[in-house]
Short mmCIF file of C-alpha atoms in Angstrom, two decimals:
data_model
loop_
_atom_site.label_atom_id
_atom_site.label_comp_id
_atom_site.label_asym_id
_atom_site.label_seq_id
_atom_site.Cartn_x
_atom_site.Cartn_y
_atom_site.Cartn_z
CA MET A 1 0.00 0.00 0.00
CA ALA A 2 2.86 2.36 0.87
CA THR A 3 4.50 1.57 -2.46
CA ASP A 4 1.28 2.39 -4.34
CA ASN A 5 0.99 5.71 -2.48
CA ARG A 6 4.54 6.69 -3.45
CA ILE A 7 3.92 5.76 -7.11
CA ASN A 8 0.65 7.70 -7.19
CA PHE A 9 2.34 10.71 -5.56
CA TRP A 10 4.96 10.98 -8.28
CA ARG A 11 2.35 10.43 -10.98
CA ARG A 12 0.30 13.30 -9.58
CA ASN A 13 3.34 15.55 -9.34
CA VAL A 14 4.87 15.13 -12.77
CA LYS A 15 4.90 18.90 -13.21
CA VAL A 16 7.72 20.87 -11.61
CA PRO A 17 6.26 23.81 -9.68
CA GLY A 18 7.62 27.28 -9.42
CA SER A 19 9.35 29.64 -11.79
CA VAL A 20 12.23 29.33 -14.17
CA GLN A 21 13.00 33.02 -13.83
CA PRO A 22 16.79 33.42 -13.57
CA VAL A 23 18.45 34.77 -10.45
CA TYR A 24 20.03 38.18 -11.05
CA GLY A 25 22.67 40.32 -9.47
CA ALA A 26 26.41 39.71 -9.17
CA GLN A 27 26.17 36.55 -11.14
CA HIS A 28 23.50 37.83 -13.50
CA PRO A 29 22.40 41.36 -14.27
CA PRO A 30 19.19 42.43 -12.54
CA LEU A 31 16.00 42.11 -14.53
CA ASP A 32 15.15 44.97 -16.86
CA PRO A 33 11.45 45.80 -16.31
CA ARG A 34 11.15 47.05 -19.91
CA LEU A 35 11.92 43.56 -21.15
CA ARG A 36 9.05 42.03 -19.24
CA ARG A 37 6.18 40.72 -21.35
CA THR A 38 3.05 42.83 -21.50
CA TYR A 39 -0.34 41.40 -22.35
CA PRO A 40 -3.61 42.92 -23.58
CA LYS A 41 -6.06 43.42 -20.79
CA ASP A 42 -8.30 40.53 -21.81
CA THR A 43 -5.53 38.02 -22.50
CA LYS A 44 -3.31 38.54 -19.45
CA PRO A 45 -2.63 35.13 -17.87
CA LYS A 46 -4.23 34.65 -14.47
CA PHE A 47 -2.14 33.20 -11.69
CA ASN A 48 -3.78 31.00 -9.12
CA ASN A 49 -3.84 32.59 -5.71
CA LEU A 50 -2.70 30.45 -2.83
CA LYS A 51 -5.35 29.31 -0.42
CA SER A 52 -5.61 31.18 2.81
CA LYS A 53 -4.74 27.93 4.58
CA LYS A 54 -1.04 27.02 4.46
CA ALA A 55 -0.36 24.19 2.01
CA SER A 56 0.00 20.95 3.96
CA SER A 57 1.77 19.01 1.22
CA PHE A 58 3.99 19.49 -1.76
CA HIS A 59 1.08 18.35 -3.96
CA GLU A 60 -1.15 21.19 -2.72
CA PHE A 61 1.63 23.70 -3.40
CA ALA A 62 2.17 22.26 -6.89
CA ARG A 63 -1.52 22.50 -7.77
CA SER A 64 -1.66 26.14 -6.68
CA THR A 65 1.46 27.18 -8.62
CA ASN A 66 1.65 27.98 -12.32
CA ASP A 67 4.75 27.14 -14.31
CA ALA A 68 6.45 30.16 -15.80
CA TRP A 69 7.26 28.34 -19.03
CA ASP A 70 3.54 27.73 -19.73
CA ILE A 71 2.96 31.47 -20.18
CA ASP A 72 4.86 31.60 -23.47
CA ASP A 73 3.24 28.55 -25.10
CA GLU A 74 0.59 30.56 -26.98
CA GLU A 75 3.12 32.88 -28.55
CA ASP A 76 5.38 29.99 -29.57
CA GLU A 77 2.44 28.28 -31.29
CA ASP A 78 1.54 31.49 -33.16
CA PHE A 79 5.15 31.87 -34.24
CA LEU A 80 5.20 28.30 -35.57
CA ARG A 81 1.90 28.75 -37.39
CA ASN A 82 3.29 31.74 -39.33
CA PRO A 83 6.66 30.68 -40.69
CA SER A 84 8.77 33.15 -42.57
CA PRO A 85 8.05 33.26 -46.33
CA THR A 86 10.22 31.24 -48.70
CA PRO A 87 13.03 33.42 -50.04
CA LEU A 88 13.10 34.16 -53.75
CA GLY A 89 15.67 32.69 -56.11
CA LEU A 90 15.79 29.17 -54.74
CA HIS A 91 17.04 26.43 -57.01
CA SER A 92 14.29 24.75 -59.05
CA SER A 93 15.26 21.37 -57.63
CA THR A 94 14.33 22.60 -54.15
CA GLN A 95 10.90 23.69 -55.39
CA ASN A 96 10.38 20.35 -57.10
CA GLN A 97 11.31 18.57 -53.88
CA GLN A 98 8.74 20.63 -51.96
CA GLN A 99 6.01 19.87 -54.55
CA GLN A 100 6.89 16.20 -54.48
CA GLN A 101 6.71 16.22 -50.67
CA GLN A 102 3.22 17.78 -50.76
CA GLN A 103 2.06 15.15 -53.26
CA ASN A 104 3.42 12.38 -51.08
CA GLU A 105 1.61 13.77 -48.05
CA ALA A 106 -1.68 13.93 -50.03
CA GLY A 107 -1.28 10.32 -51.30
CA HIS A 108 -2.60 7.14 -49.75
CA THR A 109 -0.92 5.18 -47.00
CA GLU A 110 -0.64 2.15 -49.28
CA SER A 111 1.67 3.95 -51.68
CA ALA A 112 3.98 4.88 -48.80
CA VAL A 113 4.05 1.27 -47.60
CA SER A 114 4.68 -0.16 -51.07
CA HIS A 115 7.61 2.22 -51.68
CA LYS A 116 10.95 0.35 -51.81
CA PRO A 117 14.32 1.83 -50.84
CA SER A 118 16.89 2.49 -53.53
CA SER A 119 19.77 0.13 -54.06
CA PRO A 120 23.17 1.05 -52.57
CA VAL A 121 24.57 1.68 -56.06
CA THR A 122 21.78 4.15 -56.87
CA GLN A 123 22.23 5.93 -53.53
CA ALA A 124 25.95 6.28 -54.12
CA GLY A 125 25.28 7.77 -57.55
CA ASN A 126 22.81 10.24 -56.12
CA LEU A 127 25.26 11.31 -53.43
CA GLN A 128 27.93 11.90 -56.07
CA ASN A 129 25.54 14.06 -58.12
CA VAL A 130 24.55 16.06 -55.05
CA GLN A 131 28.21 16.67 -54.22
CA GLU A 132 28.91 17.88 -57.77
CA GLU A 133 25.92 20.24 -57.63
CA GLU A 134 27.08 21.64 -54.29
CA ASP A 135 30.58 22.30 -55.60
CA ALA A 136 29.28 23.93 -58.79
CA GLU A 137 26.51 26.05 -57.25
CA CYS A 138 27.71 28.55 -54.63
CA GLU A 139 25.52 31.51 -53.72
CA HIS A 140 26.01 34.64 -51.63
CA VAL A 141 23.60 35.29 -48.77
CA ASN A 142 24.14 38.20 -46.36
CA GLY A 143 27.69 38.55 -47.64
CA LYS A 144 28.58 34.91 -46.87
CA VAL A 145 29.39 32.21 -49.41
CA ILE A 146 27.20 29.14 -48.98
CA LYS A 147 27.21 25.87 -50.84
CA SER A 148 23.60 25.14 -51.66
CA SER A 149 20.20 26.71 -52.02
CA SER A 150 18.96 24.84 -48.96
CA ASP A 151 21.72 26.48 -46.95
CA ALA A 152 20.60 29.81 -48.38
CA TYR A 153 17.04 29.15 -47.22
CA LEU A 154 18.16 28.18 -43.72
CA SER A 155 20.45 31.21 -43.43
CA THR A 156 17.83 33.69 -44.67
CA SER A 157 15.03 32.23 -42.56
CA SER A 158 17.19 32.27 -39.44
CA VAL A 159 18.01 35.94 -40.03
CA ARG A 160 14.34 36.79 -40.49
CA SER A 161 13.37 34.85 -37.38
CA THR A 162 15.97 36.76 -35.38
CA LEU A 163 14.69 40.07 -36.74
CA GLN A 164 11.11 39.14 -35.85
CA LYS A 165 12.11 38.36 -32.28
CA GLN A 166 14.17 41.53 -31.97
CA GLN A 167 11.33 43.68 -33.28
CA SER A 168 9.01 42.24 -30.62
CA LEU A 169 11.25 43.60 -27.82
CA PRO A 170 11.39 47.27 -26.78
CA VAL A 171 14.57 49.18 -27.52
CA ARG A 172 16.61 50.02 -24.40
CA PRO A 173 19.90 51.83 -23.92
CA ILE A 174 22.98 49.69 -23.41
CA ILE A 175 24.53 50.24 -19.99
CA PRO A 176 27.74 48.33 -19.17
CA LEU A 177 27.54 46.00 -16.19
CA VAL A 178 30.53 47.60 -14.49
CA ALA A 179 30.17 51.06 -16.10
CA ARG A 180 33.97 51.33 -16.14
CA ILE A 181 33.74 51.53 -12.33
CA SER A 182 33.32 55.28 -12.73
CA ASP A 183 31.33 57.65 -10.55
CA GLN A 184 28.55 58.09 -13.07
CA ASN A 185 24.84 58.17 -12.55
CA ALA A 186 22.61 56.04 -14.73
CA SER A 187 21.60 59.24 -16.53
CA GLY A 188 25.11 59.51 -17.98
CA ALA A 189 26.35 62.57 -16.09
CA PRO A 190 29.86 63.82 -16.94
CA PRO A 191 32.54 61.86 -15.08
CA MET A 192 34.16 64.87 -13.42
CA THR A 193 32.40 68.01 -12.19
CA VAL A 194 33.80 70.95 -10.22
CA ARG A 195 32.45 69.50 -6.99
CA GLU A 196 33.94 66.08 -7.72
CA LYS A 197 37.31 67.64 -8.53
CA SER A 198 37.23 69.47 -5.22
CA ARG A 199 36.42 66.22 -3.40
CA LEU A 200 39.27 64.44 -5.20
CA ASP A 201 41.70 67.15 -4.11
CA LYS A 202 40.51 66.79 -0.51
CA PHE A 203 41.08 63.01 -0.63
CA ARG A 204 44.57 63.45 -2.05
CA GLN A 205 45.39 65.97 0.64
CA LEU A 206 44.28 63.55 3.38
CA LEU A 207 46.16 60.61 1.87
CA ALA A 208 49.36 62.63 1.41
CA SER A 209 49.64 63.60 5.08
CA PRO A 210 52.26 61.72 7.16
CA ASN A 211 49.52 60.23 9.36
CA THR A 212 46.18 59.97 7.62
CA ASP A 213 43.22 61.04 9.76
CA LEU A 214 41.03 57.93 9.36
CA GLU A 215 37.98 59.55 10.95
CA GLU A 216 38.15 62.44 8.51
CA LEU A 217 38.72 59.97 5.67
CA ARG A 218 35.61 58.00 6.70
CA LYS A 219 33.57 61.19 6.84
CA HIS A 220 34.49 62.07 3.25
CA SER A 221 34.16 58.48 2.02
CA TRP A 222 30.58 58.08 3.25
CA SER A 223 29.15 59.86 0.20
CA GLY A 224 31.39 58.01 -2.27
CA ILE A 225 35.10 57.72 -3.02
CA PRO A 226 36.58 59.06 -6.29
CA ARG A 227 37.75 56.29 -8.60
CA GLU A 228 41.32 57.59 -8.70
CA VAL A 229 41.90 57.15 -4.95
CA ARG A 230 39.48 54.31 -4.20
CA PRO A 231 42.10 51.48 -4.10
CA ILE A 232 44.32 53.06 -1.43
CA THR A 233 41.29 54.38 0.49
CA TRP A 234 39.76 50.89 0.66
CA ARG A 235 43.07 49.46 1.89
CA LEU A 236 43.20 52.06 4.66
CA LEU A 237 39.55 51.87 5.73
CA SER A 238 39.57 48.07 5.83
CA GLY A 239 42.54 48.10 8.22
CA TYR A 240 44.88 46.45 5.75
CA LEU A 241 47.21 49.46 5.58
CA PRO A 242 48.40 51.58 8.54
CA ALA A 243 47.60 55.29 8.77
CA ASN A 244 51.32 56.11 8.94
CA LYS A 245 52.52 56.79 5.41
CA GLU A 246 56.13 55.71 5.98
CA ARG A 247 55.11 52.20 7.13
CA ARG A 248 52.77 51.42 4.23
CA GLU A 249 55.33 50.07 1.77
CA LEU A 250 56.88 47.78 4.39
CA VAL A 251 53.46 46.49 5.49
CA LEU A 252 52.37 45.87 1.91
CA LYS A 253 55.53 43.90 1.13
CA ARG A 254 55.26 41.84 4.31
CA LYS A 255 51.56 40.99 3.87
CA ARG A 256 51.97 40.12 0.19
CA ASP A 257 54.91 37.83 0.95
CA GLU A 258 52.90 36.27 3.77
CA TYR A 259 50.00 35.49 1.43
CA PHE A 260 52.21 33.78 -1.14
CA GLY A 261 53.84 31.90 1.73
CA PHE A 262 50.38 30.48 2.45
CA ILE A 263 50.11 29.51 -1.22
CA GLU A 264 53.37 27.58 -1.11
CA GLN A 265 52.49 25.96 2.21
CA TYR A 266 48.84 24.98 1.69
CA TYR A 267 47.70 25.18 -1.93
CA HIS A 268 49.18 21.82 -2.92
CA SER A 269 46.91 20.17 -0.31
CA ARG A 270 43.77 21.00 -2.32
CA THR A 271 43.79 17.43 -3.67
CA ASP A 272 44.16 15.84 -0.22
CA GLU A 273 41.27 13.79 1.11
CA HIS A 274 40.54 16.32 3.85
CA TYR A 275 40.30 19.36 1.54
CA LYS A 276 39.23 17.97 -1.83
CA ASP A 277 35.50 18.57 -1.18
CA THR A 278 36.17 22.21 -0.29
CA TYR A 279 38.29 22.74 -3.38
CA ARG A 280 35.74 20.97 -5.57
CA GLN A 281 32.94 23.29 -4.39
CA ILE A 282 35.12 26.36 -4.99
CA HIS A 283 36.08 25.06 -8.44
CA ILE A 284 32.37 24.65 -9.31
CA ASP A 285 31.32 28.09 -8.00
CA ILE A 286 34.05 30.20 -9.62
CA PRO A 287 32.70 29.98 -13.23
CA ARG A 288 29.26 31.00 -11.89
CA THR A 289 30.67 34.25 -10.50
CA ASN A 290 29.48 37.08 -12.78
CA PRO A 291 29.10 34.82 -15.83
CA LEU A 292 28.09 37.73 -18.10
CA ILE A 293 31.21 39.82 -17.40
CA PRO A 294 34.13 38.66 -19.60
CA LEU A 295 36.71 39.65 -16.98
CA PHE A 296 35.61 36.92 -14.59
CA GLN A 297 35.59 34.21 -17.25
CA GLN A 298 39.31 34.53 -17.96
CA PRO A 299 41.29 31.46 -16.80
CA ALA A 300 43.90 33.65 -15.09
CA VAL A 301 41.22 35.43 -13.03
CA GLN A 302 39.45 32.20 -12.10
CA GLU A 303 42.74 30.71 -10.89
CA VAL A 304 43.28 33.80 -8.71
CA PHE A 305 39.83 33.40 -7.17
CA GLU A 306 40.41 29.69 -6.53
CA ARG A 307 43.62 30.40 -4.65
CA ILE A 308 42.09 33.23 -2.60
CA LEU A 309 39.04 31.25 -1.56
CA PHE A 310 40.89 28.00 -0.83
CA ILE A 311 43.51 29.69 1.37
CA TRP A 312 40.82 31.61 3.24
CA ALA A 313 38.76 28.44 3.77
CA ILE A 314 41.56 26.35 5.28
CA ARG A 315 42.68 29.26 7.51
CA HIS A 316 39.10 29.61 8.86
CA PRO A 317 38.01 26.07 9.76
CA ALA A 318 35.09 27.30 11.91
CA SER A 319 33.20 28.22 8.76
CA GLY A 320 35.23 26.93 5.84
CA TYR A 321 34.06 27.85 2.38
CA VAL A 322 30.36 28.68 2.02
CA GLN A 323 28.61 29.45 -1.25
CA GLY A 324 28.27 33.22 -1.60
CA ILE A 325 31.74 34.05 -0.28
CA ASN A 326 32.98 33.84 -3.88
CA ASP A 327 30.90 36.94 -4.70
CA LEU A 328 32.62 38.97 -1.99
CA VAL A 329 36.01 38.82 -3.73
CA THR A 330 34.84 40.54 -6.91
CA PRO A 331 34.52 44.20 -5.72
CA PHE A 332 38.01 44.16 -4.19
CA PHE A 333 39.53 42.53 -7.27
CA VAL A 334 37.90 45.03 -9.65
CA VAL A 335 38.85 48.08 -7.53
CA PHE A 336 42.49 47.01 -7.18
CA LEU A 337 42.64 46.13 -10.88
CA SER A 338 41.29 49.57 -11.82
CA GLU A 339 44.43 51.09 -10.28
CA PHE A 340 46.37 49.80 -13.31
CA VAL A 341 43.68 49.96 -16.01
CA THR A 342 42.31 53.10 -17.63
CA GLU A 343 40.07 51.35 -20.16
CA ASP A 344 36.98 49.16 -19.66
CA VAL A 345 37.79 46.91 -16.71
CA GLU A 346 35.13 44.34 -17.58
CA ASN A 347 36.87 43.50 -20.91
CA PHE A 348 40.48 43.90 -19.82
CA GLU A 349 42.87 40.97 -20.35
CA VAL A 350 44.46 40.47 -16.94
CA ALA A 351 47.20 38.20 -18.31
CA ALA A 352 48.61 41.27 -20.15
CA LEU A 353 49.65 42.85 -16.83
CA PRO A 354 53.15 42.22 -15.41
CA LEU A 355 53.29 39.17 -13.16
CA ASP A 356 54.24 41.22 -10.09
CA THR A 357 51.20 43.44 -10.58
CA GLN A 358 48.92 40.42 -10.87
CA ARG A 359 50.36 38.99 -7.66
CA ASN A 360 49.89 42.28 -5.79
CA ILE A 361 46.23 42.53 -6.86
CA GLU A 362 45.63 38.94 -5.73
CA ALA A 363 47.28 39.39 -2.31
CA ASP A 364 45.51 42.71 -1.61
CA SER A 365 42.13 41.21 -2.57
CA PHE A 366 42.73 38.28 -0.20
CA TRP A 367 43.62 40.42 2.81
CA CYS A 368 40.82 42.96 2.33
CA MET A 369 38.24 40.19 1.87
CA SER A 370 39.58 38.54 5.03
CA LYS A 371 39.17 41.80 6.97
CA LEU A 372 35.57 42.08 5.75
CA LEU A 373 34.71 38.47 6.67
CA ASP A 374 36.26 38.82 10.11
CA GLY A 375 33.37 41.13 10.99
CA ILE A 376 30.59 38.89 9.65
CA GLN A 377 32.02 35.38 10.09
CA ASP A 378 28.98 34.26 12.12
CA ASN A 379 27.07 34.58 8.83
CA TYR A 380 28.97 31.55 7.56
CA THR A 381 29.50 29.30 10.59
CA PHE A 382 27.33 26.21 11.20
CA ALA A 383 23.59 26.95 10.72
CA GLN A 384 24.58 30.56 9.80
CA PRO A 385 23.24 32.15 13.02
CA GLY A 386 24.34 35.64 11.98
CA ILE A 387 22.06 35.58 8.94
CA GLN A 388 19.18 34.09 10.93
CA ASN A 389 19.41 36.90 13.48
CA LYS A 390 19.67 39.62 10.83
CA VAL A 391 16.65 38.33 8.92
CA LYS A 392 14.64 38.28 12.16
CA ALA A 393 15.78 41.83 12.94
CA LEU A 394 14.76 42.92 9.43
CA GLU A 395 11.29 41.48 9.96
CA GLU A 396 10.87 43.36 13.25
CA LEU A 397 12.18 46.57 11.70
CA VAL A 398 9.84 46.42 8.69
CA SER A 399 6.88 45.69 10.95
CA ARG A 400 7.59 49.02 12.68
CA ILE A 401 8.38 51.24 9.69
CA ASP A 402 5.84 49.92 7.17
CA GLU A 403 3.06 47.83 8.63
CA ASP A 404 1.28 47.57 5.27
CA ILE A 405 4.15 45.65 3.67
CA HIS A 406 4.55 43.47 6.74
CA ASN A 407 0.85 42.55 6.80
CA HIS A 408 0.90 42.00 3.03
CA PHE A 409 3.64 39.40 3.44
CA LYS A 410 1.68 37.72 6.25
CA ARG A 411 -1.51 37.68 4.16
CA TYR A 412 0.18 35.81 1.32
CA GLU A 413 2.41 33.69 3.60
CA VAL A 414 5.71 35.13 2.40
CA GLU A 415 8.50 34.49 4.89
CA TYR A 416 11.32 37.03 5.12
CA LEU A 417 13.86 34.20 5.04
CA GLN A 418 12.68 33.28 1.53
CA PHE A 419 14.09 36.47 0.00
CA ALA A 420 16.21 38.21 2.66
CA PHE A 421 18.56 35.28 3.26
CA ARG A 422 20.30 36.06 -0.03
CA TRP A 423 20.37 39.76 0.79
CA MET A 424 22.35 39.01 3.96
CA ASN A 425 24.45 36.15 2.59
CA ASN A 426 25.65 38.09 -0.47
CA LEU A 427 25.36 41.66 0.88
CA LEU A 428 22.86 42.59 -1.88
CA MET A 429 25.41 41.78 -4.58
CA ARG A 430 22.90 39.69 -6.53
CA GLU A 431 20.30 42.44 -6.35
CA LEU A 432 22.50 45.29 -7.64
CA PRO A 433 24.85 45.79 -10.61
CA LEU A 434 28.52 45.59 -9.72
CA ARG A 435 29.04 49.35 -10.18
CA CYS A 436 26.35 49.96 -7.52
CA THR A 437 27.87 47.39 -5.16
CA ILE A 438 31.22 49.21 -5.30
CA ARG A 439 29.55 52.53 -4.51
CA LEU A 440 27.60 50.88 -1.67
CA TRP A 441 30.81 49.45 -0.23
CA ASP A 442 32.36 52.92 -0.15
CA THR A 443 29.83 53.75 2.57
CA TYR A 444 30.07 50.36 4.27
CA GLN A 445 33.84 50.88 4.63
CA ALA A 446 33.21 54.34 6.06
CA GLU A 447 30.71 53.05 8.66
CA ALA A 448 32.12 51.59 11.87
CA GLU A 449 30.10 48.36 11.45
CA GLY A 450 28.97 48.84 7.88
CA PHE A 451 28.88 45.23 6.71
CA SER A 452 27.52 43.77 9.93
CA HIS A 453 25.14 46.43 11.30
CA PHE A 454 24.38 49.21 8.81
CA HIS A 455 23.61 46.63 6.11
CA LEU A 456 20.41 45.75 8.01
CA TYR A 457 19.04 49.27 7.53
CA VAL A 458 20.11 49.30 3.88
CA CYS A 459 18.09 46.10 3.35
CA ALA A 460 15.06 47.67 5.05
CA ALA A 461 15.33 50.80 2.90
CA PHE A 462 15.81 48.62 -0.18
CA LEU A 463 12.62 46.71 0.60
CA ILE A 464 10.59 49.88 1.18
CA GLU A 465 11.91 51.24 -2.14
CA TRP A 466 9.67 48.70 -3.91
CA ARG A 467 6.59 49.34 -1.75
CA LYS A 468 4.25 50.10 -4.64
CA GLU A 469 5.29 47.04 -6.64
CA ILE A 470 5.06 44.76 -3.59
CA LEU A 471 1.55 45.87 -2.63
CA SER A 472 0.37 45.44 -6.22
CA MET A 473 1.23 41.71 -6.13
CA ILE A 474 -1.67 39.66 -4.84
CA ASP A 475 -0.28 36.14 -4.86
CA PHE A 476 2.60 34.25 -3.29
CA GLN A 477 4.31 33.41 -6.58
CA GLY A 478 4.17 36.97 -7.91
CA LEU A 479 5.65 38.36 -4.70
CA LEU A 480 8.58 35.95 -4.66
CA MET A 481 9.31 36.47 -8.36
CA LEU A 482 9.38 40.24 -7.79
CA LEU A 483 11.56 40.08 -4.69
CA GLN A 484 14.07 37.77 -6.40
CA ASN A 485 14.19 39.81 -9.65
CA LEU A 486 14.04 43.44 -8.57
CA PRO A 487 14.58 45.76 -11.58
CA THR A 488 17.82 47.56 -10.69
CA ILE A 489 19.83 47.13 -13.90
CA HIS A 490 19.66 50.88 -14.67
CA TRP A 491 20.61 51.98 -11.16
CA GLY A 492 23.58 54.26 -10.68
CA ASN A 493 25.20 56.39 -7.98
CA GLU A 494 22.15 58.62 -7.64
CA GLU A 495 19.83 55.74 -6.74
CA VAL A 496 22.39 54.21 -4.36
CA GLY A 497 22.88 57.60 -2.69
CA LEU A 498 19.14 57.93 -2.02
CA LEU A 499 19.03 54.37 -0.71
CA LEU A 500 21.88 55.06 1.72
CA ALA A 501 20.29 58.31 2.89
CA GLU A 502 17.07 56.47 3.75
CA ALA A 503 19.06 53.72 5.50
CA TYR A 504 20.87 56.34 7.59
CA ARG A 505 17.53 57.89 8.58
CA LEU A 506 16.24 54.48 9.71
CA LYS A 507 19.41 53.80 11.66
CA TYR A 508 19.20 57.21 13.36
CA MET A 509 15.59 56.52 14.39
CA PHE A 510 15.82 52.88 15.49
CA ALA A 511 19.41 51.81 16.23
CA ASP A 512 19.63 53.60 19.57
CA ALA A 513 15.96 53.25 20.50
CA PRO A 514 15.40 49.59 21.48
CA SER A 515 11.97 50.23 22.97
CA HIS A 516 10.92 51.95 19.77
CA TYR A 517 12.43 49.15 17.72
CA LYS A 518 10.31 46.38 19.31
CA ARG A 519 6.61 46.19 19.86
#
């Protein structure tokens, strides 16, 4: 009886529930709302609302959930019903073949059954004739030389199909994923204004002093760090470099030598029985890191990331390597690379740099990432208690600052852990373009506990930013799809600045008011 129940269960649940919407952010660019499908009012697909009672089985959840790939079936059928017209100028033999095929389809089944295959000699002769025709008849389609008229048809039809699909999508401006790591707004403001030049001069003055005033540096860094001085400012604010200018070169040399000492001492053990699972997981995750940015798909860069993550993992056995830590290397690597690159960083060939420069970028990225993780390591220890506590704190905070959103989530049984876990685990890197993450981290480095404490208020402000869109969703599936694909691809420094200002306001109101924070 138990066996029959199991068989019947899998027969009932042959359909995979949920959505095939991709996950966006550091690994994928956030979803562009202008590329979302729009439907006429009377043909818009209806999603099944979840029952008010919590689903007691996977089967109940599956029945109440539509598959995202079913939405496009109608359009695909229409597209197949209206094939592109046959291009002019095809060889007469192709037309004869099509006519013959239509006659065969209209004929009786008996004629198809009574048809006998050709002898091997005849087939060989036909193949030879076809080869001679192909060699003798070359045509030009779209500037390319092709061998036969059937190839011409396939090439032309594929081009027309592509054009049809492109015409069905709205035109949008092309914004680079990294935006050359420059301090530009999404509106395309000039890279250097009078105010920005004044700020850059102030930074240079602070950095040139014999003992850099770190408090003053943090104050100026809160509203963004100029690209030209960001690498050294990040090294100072993270605690990697000392404030004393004379000691910096000695410290850099010592720490870089120490890192490559770890490489010589430990990296060969990646194939040992004790560490091979850790290295295997790192090796799998590295190609998934920012797959749409060419920089991170270069073998030299992936090898750098493997070494950084493996050395960090074996030096921190309490947590080891956890998926998501691989994302945290990328901002440091890009910022320190930009110190030597004036062109587009996202397309730069790292192997073209001198070997010593590559080694310095790798060592600096390792130490700065280590400093960051030292403050949030409880996010990655067993059961990830740091993330659990932060998600709970986010829920309490949202219930105080926007009761409508909180009650909306409760009404449709959306748990904060279902979307906010990733926000805490990856520090919003999968919700924002990389250029926005770097700007966000300018402020996090300037805050005393930016990554561990201030990030909570940034997440709350980020959630409230989408208040209108959240309240317009009236089903569980729609809410989760929105929260996992928030449309931030066109965000720039202006949007991040407003987000940080709102987060600071929330922190000012609630961080030092525990009785106000809780009900």
